[in-house]
Amino acid sequence: MSSPPPPQALSAGARSGTGEDTADDGPLDRLYGLGPHGRRAFAGAFGGYALDSYDYFTLPLSMVALAAYFGLDSGQTGLFTTVTLVVSAIGGAAAGVLADRVGRVRALMITVSTFAVFTVACGFAPTYETLLVFRALQGLGFGGEWAVGAILVAEYASAKHRGRTLGAIQSSWAVGWALAAIVYTLVFSFLGDDLAWRVMFWTGALPALLVVWLRRRVQDAPKATAIRERSPRRGSFTAIFRPGAASAPGLLRTTLFAGLLSTGVQGGYYTLATWVPTCLKTDRGLSVVGTGGYLTFLISGAFLGYLTGGHLTDRLGRRRNIWLFALLSALCGLAYANIPSGADGLLLVLGFPLGFCMSAIFSGFGSYLSELYPTAVRGTGQGFTYNTGRAVGAVFPTLVGFLAGSWGVGGALVFGAIGYGMAALALLGLPETRGKELA
């Protein structure tokens, strides 16, 4: 990949951080103030995260078929998710360091290639143990894609529009989720379960096409690249754990509280995202098509939640947006888990606000974590905190799996609310960053 051009002098019509003209050239410019290079970065990050989501959801949607094929109990199936998310912490931290050392785009291509290869490998797994290993290795790429793509776009975005821009990137998770649900409905309707789950994993080869496009069309933001390459501490774990002093504030406090914030939000989210499909099928007895119909409401709410949350994080501020939707997500999750048996109409209706709230809380993450760290260690800080939170939060789906036998899947989902409470507390140790220029 050719080196990005040196930073340009900023003219009256140029935006800080990109070195390019920001005249309105299309809808993305009018919405987010992105220029030509920023639009391509946006498209690359959007596509990468959508395919990351697609590959992730091949597992929870196939969970019932996998359990029957390998003769697994709920604790063993929950371990699939936990292993994926725990290993993703390693992959995310490594990808963050790579992003600071070799560039955002190169790191993005590595992460996309990794999760694509090992998702396909899952489809060939002959045993439960082999599948568990392949799923863990898939987590290496899965963990890094979001943080790297979010940073790539954040460094092109203006401070005024950064929240909504990164919220739009987050919305691609719902796009990938919807695509996975559609493919799941088709594949499991026409193929037997023993083959269908393998086909679901084999379709995970799609991201390979994105890598070719990224290689040819996308480059890092020039000004951010210049700042990063001048720093002797770029990609340093030591830097993000350095305690503060009177003369030089450190990043230790930021890293600890950002990690706790990420743990709470993702513990709540992955509990619901992993077990709601299984709950609909086992506790409610819905068919494959019926489950897809309920997920349509959940995913539609998620897509609109990402976009709405992105706008609100620019209007209300990063912390207020997360506080608001932590409370609403916890309430929706508790209500969803305690709907009386037989009230399937209410279950359908409540799926929309549940998807909306638990997704809107994520919209500020891309901008917030990017603004908490300086350019030289932005990838390291964001990759570490986001994915460590993902790994620790992965304990929640496993607890649900082991408790499902005695509590029922629906009852065990209350653990999601605990995660959102943790996230609200973590914000007490973090500053507000709305309107901050990246440096």
PDB file of C-alpha atoms in Angstrom, residues 115-245:
ATOM      1  CA  PHE A 115     -12.311 -12.968  10.872  1.00  0.00           C
ATOM      2  CA  ALA A 116     -13.340 -13.980   7.317  1.00  0.00           C
ATOM      3  CA  VAL A 117     -10.867 -16.890   7.115  1.00  0.00           C
ATOM      4  CA  PHE A 118     -11.756 -18.386  10.475  1.00  0.00           C
ATOM      5  CA  THR A 119     -15.512 -17.917  10.085  1.00  0.00           C
ATOM      6  CA  VAL A 120     -15.317 -20.052   6.948  1.00  0.00           C
ATOM      7  CA  ALA A 121     -13.131 -22.575   8.815  1.00  0.00           C
ATOM      8  CA  CYS A 122     -15.900 -22.945  11.434  1.00  0.00           C
ATOM      9  CA  GLY A 123     -18.098 -24.448   8.736  1.00  0.00           C
ATOM     10  CA  PHE A 124     -15.655 -27.335   8.291  1.00  0.00           C
ATOM     11  CA  ALA A 125     -15.296 -28.150  11.999  1.00  0.00           C
ATOM     12  CA  PRO A 126     -15.723 -31.914  12.650  1.00  0.00           C
ATOM     13  CA  THR A 127     -16.024 -31.662  16.444  1.00  0.00           C
ATOM     14  CA  TYR A 128     -17.193 -29.294  19.156  1.00  0.00           C
ATOM     15  CA  GLU A 129     -13.608 -28.719  20.316  1.00  0.00           C
ATOM     16  CA  THR A 130     -12.430 -27.855  16.796  1.00  0.00           C
ATOM     17  CA  LEU A 131     -15.296 -25.430  16.328  1.00  0.00           C
ATOM     18  CA  LEU A 132     -14.455 -23.813  19.658  1.00  0.00           C
ATOM     19  CA  VAL A 133     -10.844 -23.272  18.516  1.00  0.00           C
ATOM     20  CA  PHE A 134     -11.860 -21.847  15.132  1.00  0.00           C
ATOM     21  CA  ARG A 135     -14.388 -19.563  16.795  1.00  0.00           C
ATOM     22  CA  ALA A 136     -11.701 -18.326  19.186  1.00  0.00           C
ATOM     23  CA  LEU A 137      -9.372 -17.553  16.264  1.00  0.00           C
ATOM     24  CA  GLN A 138     -12.230 -15.747  14.503  1.00  0.00           C
ATOM     25  CA  GLY A 139     -12.370 -13.546  17.583  1.00  0.00           C
ATOM     26  CA  LEU A 140      -8.848 -12.262  16.862  1.00  0.00           C
ATOM     27  CA  GLY A 141     -10.122 -10.404  13.788  1.00  0.00           C
ATOM     28  CA  PHE A 142     -13.559  -9.678  15.178  1.00  0.00           C
ATOM     29  CA  GLY A 143     -12.031  -7.848  18.133  1.00  0.00           C
ATOM     30  CA  GLY A 144     -10.000  -5.388  16.123  1.00  0.00           C
ATOM     31  CA  GLU A 145     -12.230  -4.329  13.247  1.00  0.00           C
ATOM     32  CA  TRP A 146     -14.520  -1.868  15.018  1.00  0.00           C
ATOM     33  CA  ALA A 147     -11.841   0.046  16.909  1.00  0.00           C
ATOM     34  CA  VAL A 148      -9.622   0.437  13.845  1.00  0.00           C
ATOM     35  CA  GLY A 149     -12.472   1.424  11.518  1.00  0.00           C
ATOM     36  CA  ALA A 150     -13.899   3.876  14.043  1.00  0.00           C
ATOM     37  CA  ILE A 151     -10.543   5.603  14.466  1.00  0.00           C
ATOM     38  CA  LEU A 152     -10.032   5.799  10.704  1.00  0.00           C
ATOM     39  CA  VAL A 153     -13.314   7.680  10.291  1.00  0.00           C
ATOM     40  CA  ALA A 154     -13.002   9.722  13.513  1.00  0.00           C
ATOM     41  CA  GLU A 155      -9.765  11.250  12.223  1.00  0.00           C
ATOM     42  CA  TYR A 156     -11.549  12.464   9.087  1.00  0.00           C
ATOM     43  CA  ALA A 157     -14.685  13.715  10.873  1.00  0.00           C
ATOM     44  CA  SER A 158     -15.138  17.239  12.197  1.00  0.00           C
ATOM     45  CA  ALA A 159     -15.650  17.759  15.934  1.00  0.00           C
ATOM     46  CA  LYS A 160     -19.158  19.081  15.241  1.00  0.00           C
ATOM     47  CA  HIS A 161     -20.283  15.973  13.360  1.00  0.00           C
ATOM     48  CA  ARG A 162     -18.098  13.252  14.867  1.00  0.00           C
ATOM     49  CA  GLY A 163     -20.781  11.727  17.089  1.00  0.00           C
ATOM     50  CA  ARG A 164     -23.361  11.299  14.331  1.00  0.00           C
ATOM     51  CA  THR A 165     -20.696  10.164  11.846  1.00  0.00           C
ATOM     52  CA  LEU A 166     -19.501   7.385  14.143  1.00  0.00           C
ATOM     53  CA  GLY A 167     -23.108   6.606  15.057  1.00  0.00           C
ATOM     54  CA  ALA A 168     -23.767   5.964  11.380  1.00  0.00           C
ATOM     55  CA  ILE A 169     -20.777   3.622  11.284  1.00  0.00           C
ATOM     56  CA  GLN A 170     -22.225   1.806  14.297  1.00  0.00           C
ATOM     57  CA  SER A 171     -25.539   1.402  12.429  1.00  0.00           C
ATOM     58  CA  SER A 172     -23.793  -0.968  10.031  1.00  0.00           C
ATOM     59  CA  TRP A 173     -23.838  -3.529  12.863  1.00  0.00           C
ATOM     60  CA  ALA A 174     -27.630  -3.676  12.450  1.00  0.00           C
ATOM     61  CA  VAL A 175     -27.197  -4.008   8.674  1.00  0.00           C
ATOM     62  CA  GLY A 176     -24.921  -7.023   9.102  1.00  0.00           C
ATOM     63  CA  TRP A 177     -27.258  -8.468  11.747  1.00  0.00           C
ATOM     64  CA  ALA A 178     -30.230  -8.105   9.394  1.00  0.00           C
ATOM     65  CA  LEU A 179     -28.319  -9.744   6.545  1.00  0.00           C
ATOM     66  CA  ALA A 180     -27.412 -12.658   8.823  1.00  0.00           C
ATOM     67  CA  ALA A 181     -31.060 -13.042   9.905  1.00  0.00           C
ATOM     68  CA  ILE A 182     -32.224 -13.077   6.259  1.00  0.00           C
ATOM     69  CA  VAL A 183     -29.622 -15.637   5.223  1.00  0.00           C
ATOM     70  CA  TYR A 184     -30.428 -17.710   8.323  1.00  0.00           C
ATOM     71  CA  THR A 185     -34.142 -17.753   7.447  1.00  0.00           C
ATOM     72  CA  LEU A 186     -33.438 -18.830   3.856  1.00  0.00           C
ATOM     73  CA  VAL A 187     -30.744 -21.391   4.622  1.00  0.00           C
ATOM     74  CA  PHE A 188     -32.553 -23.066   7.517  1.00  0.00           C
ATOM     75  CA  SER A 189     -35.835 -23.103   5.580  1.00  0.00           C
ATOM     76  CA  PHE A 190     -34.394 -24.994   2.589  1.00  0.00           C
ATOM     77  CA  LEU A 191     -31.620 -27.112   4.122  1.00  0.00           C
ATOM     78  CA  GLY A 192     -31.534 -29.601   6.958  1.00  0.00           C
ATOM     79  CA  ASP A 193     -30.108 -28.260  10.215  1.00  0.00           C
ATOM     80  CA  ASP A 194     -27.025 -30.509  10.029  1.00  0.00           C
ATOM     81  CA  LEU A 195     -25.897 -28.815   6.801  1.00  0.00           C
ATOM     82  CA  ALA A 196     -27.499 -25.404   7.276  1.00  0.00           C
ATOM     83  CA  TRP A 197     -25.248 -24.294  10.133  1.00  0.00           C
ATOM     84  CA  ARG A 198     -22.164 -25.118   8.044  1.00  0.00           C
ATOM     85  CA  VAL A 199     -23.483 -23.118   5.081  1.00  0.00           C
ATOM     86  CA  MET A 200     -24.079 -20.153   7.384  1.00  0.00           C
ATOM     87  CA  PHE A 201     -20.402 -20.122   8.357  1.00  0.00           C
ATOM     88  CA  TRP A 202     -19.223 -20.612   4.761  1.00  0.00           C
ATOM     89  CA  THR A 203     -21.017 -17.434   3.696  1.00  0.00           C
ATOM     90  CA  GLY A 204     -18.568 -15.642   6.010  1.00  0.00           C
ATOM     91  CA  ALA A 205     -16.159 -15.489   3.054  1.00  0.00           C
ATOM     92  CA  LEU A 206     -17.881 -12.276   1.884  1.00  0.00           C
ATOM     93  CA  PRO A 207     -15.474  -9.886   3.694  1.00  0.00           C
ATOM     94  CA  ALA A 208     -12.581 -10.998   1.469  1.00  0.00           C
ATOM     95  CA  LEU A 209     -14.049  -8.853  -1.315  1.00  0.00           C
ATOM     96  CA  LEU A 210     -13.910  -5.779   0.926  1.00  0.00           C
ATOM     97  CA  VAL A 211     -10.181  -6.263   1.564  1.00  0.00           C
ATOM     98  CA  VAL A 212      -9.433  -5.900  -2.154  1.00  0.00           C
ATOM     99  CA  TRP A 213     -11.375  -2.624  -2.283  1.00  0.00           C
ATOM    100  CA  LEU A 214      -9.722  -1.258   0.867  1.00  0.00           C
ATOM    101  CA  ARG A 215      -6.286  -2.001  -0.583  1.00  0.00           C
ATOM    102  CA  ARG A 216      -6.981   0.100  -3.663  1.00  0.00           C
ATOM    103  CA  ARG A 217      -9.257   2.924  -2.514  1.00  0.00           C
ATOM    104  CA  VAL A 218      -8.815   3.951   1.154  1.00  0.00           C
ATOM    105  CA  GLN A 219      -6.037   5.840   2.930  1.00  0.00           C
ATOM    106  CA  ASP A 220      -5.418   7.165   6.431  1.00  0.00           C
ATOM    107  CA  ALA A 221      -6.206  10.794   7.306  1.00  0.00           C
ATOM    108  CA  PRO A 222      -3.009  12.679   6.353  1.00  0.00           C
ATOM    109  CA  LYS A 223      -2.796  15.105   9.289  1.00  0.00           C
ATOM    110  CA  ALA A 224      -3.419  12.384  11.890  1.00  0.00           C
ATOM    111  CA  THR A 225      -0.839  10.174  10.162  1.00  0.00           C
ATOM    112  CA  ALA A 226       1.781  12.894  10.347  1.00  0.00           C
ATOM    113  CA  ILE A 227       1.150  13.441  14.068  1.00  0.00           C
ATOM    114  CA  ARG A 228       1.218   9.718  14.788  1.00  0.00           C
ATOM    115  CA  GLU A 229       4.432   9.059  12.870  1.00  0.00           C
ATOM    116  CA  ARG A 230       6.285  11.869  14.671  1.00  0.00           C
ATOM    117  CA  SER A 231       5.564  10.388  18.092  1.00  0.00           C
ATOM    118  CA  PRO A 232       8.191   8.097  19.650  1.00  0.00           C
ATOM    119  CA  ARG A 233       5.523   6.469  21.885  1.00  0.00           C
ATOM    120  CA  ARG A 234       3.024   5.437  19.245  1.00  0.00           C
ATOM    121  CA  GLY A 235       1.386   2.090  19.906  1.00  0.00           C
ATOM    122  CA  SER A 236       2.636   1.933  23.508  1.00  0.00           C
ATOM    123  CA  PHE A 237       0.732   0.032  26.220  1.00  0.00           C
ATOM    124  CA  THR A 238       2.964   1.729  28.780  1.00  0.00           C
ATOM    125  CA  ALA A 239       1.611   5.119  27.709  1.00  0.00           C
ATOM    126  CA  ILE A 240      -2.061   4.242  28.275  1.00  0.00           C
ATOM    127  CA  PHE A 241      -1.278   2.928  31.779  1.00  0.00           C
ATOM    128  CA  ARG A 242       0.965   5.823  32.792  1.00  0.00           C
ATOM    129  CA  PRO A 243      -0.303   7.482  36.009  1.00  0.00           C
ATOM    130  CA  GLY A 244      -0.653  11.240  36.050  1.00  0.00           C
ATOM    131  CA  ALA A 245       1.648  13.749  37.673  1.00  0.00           C
TER     132      ALA A 245
END
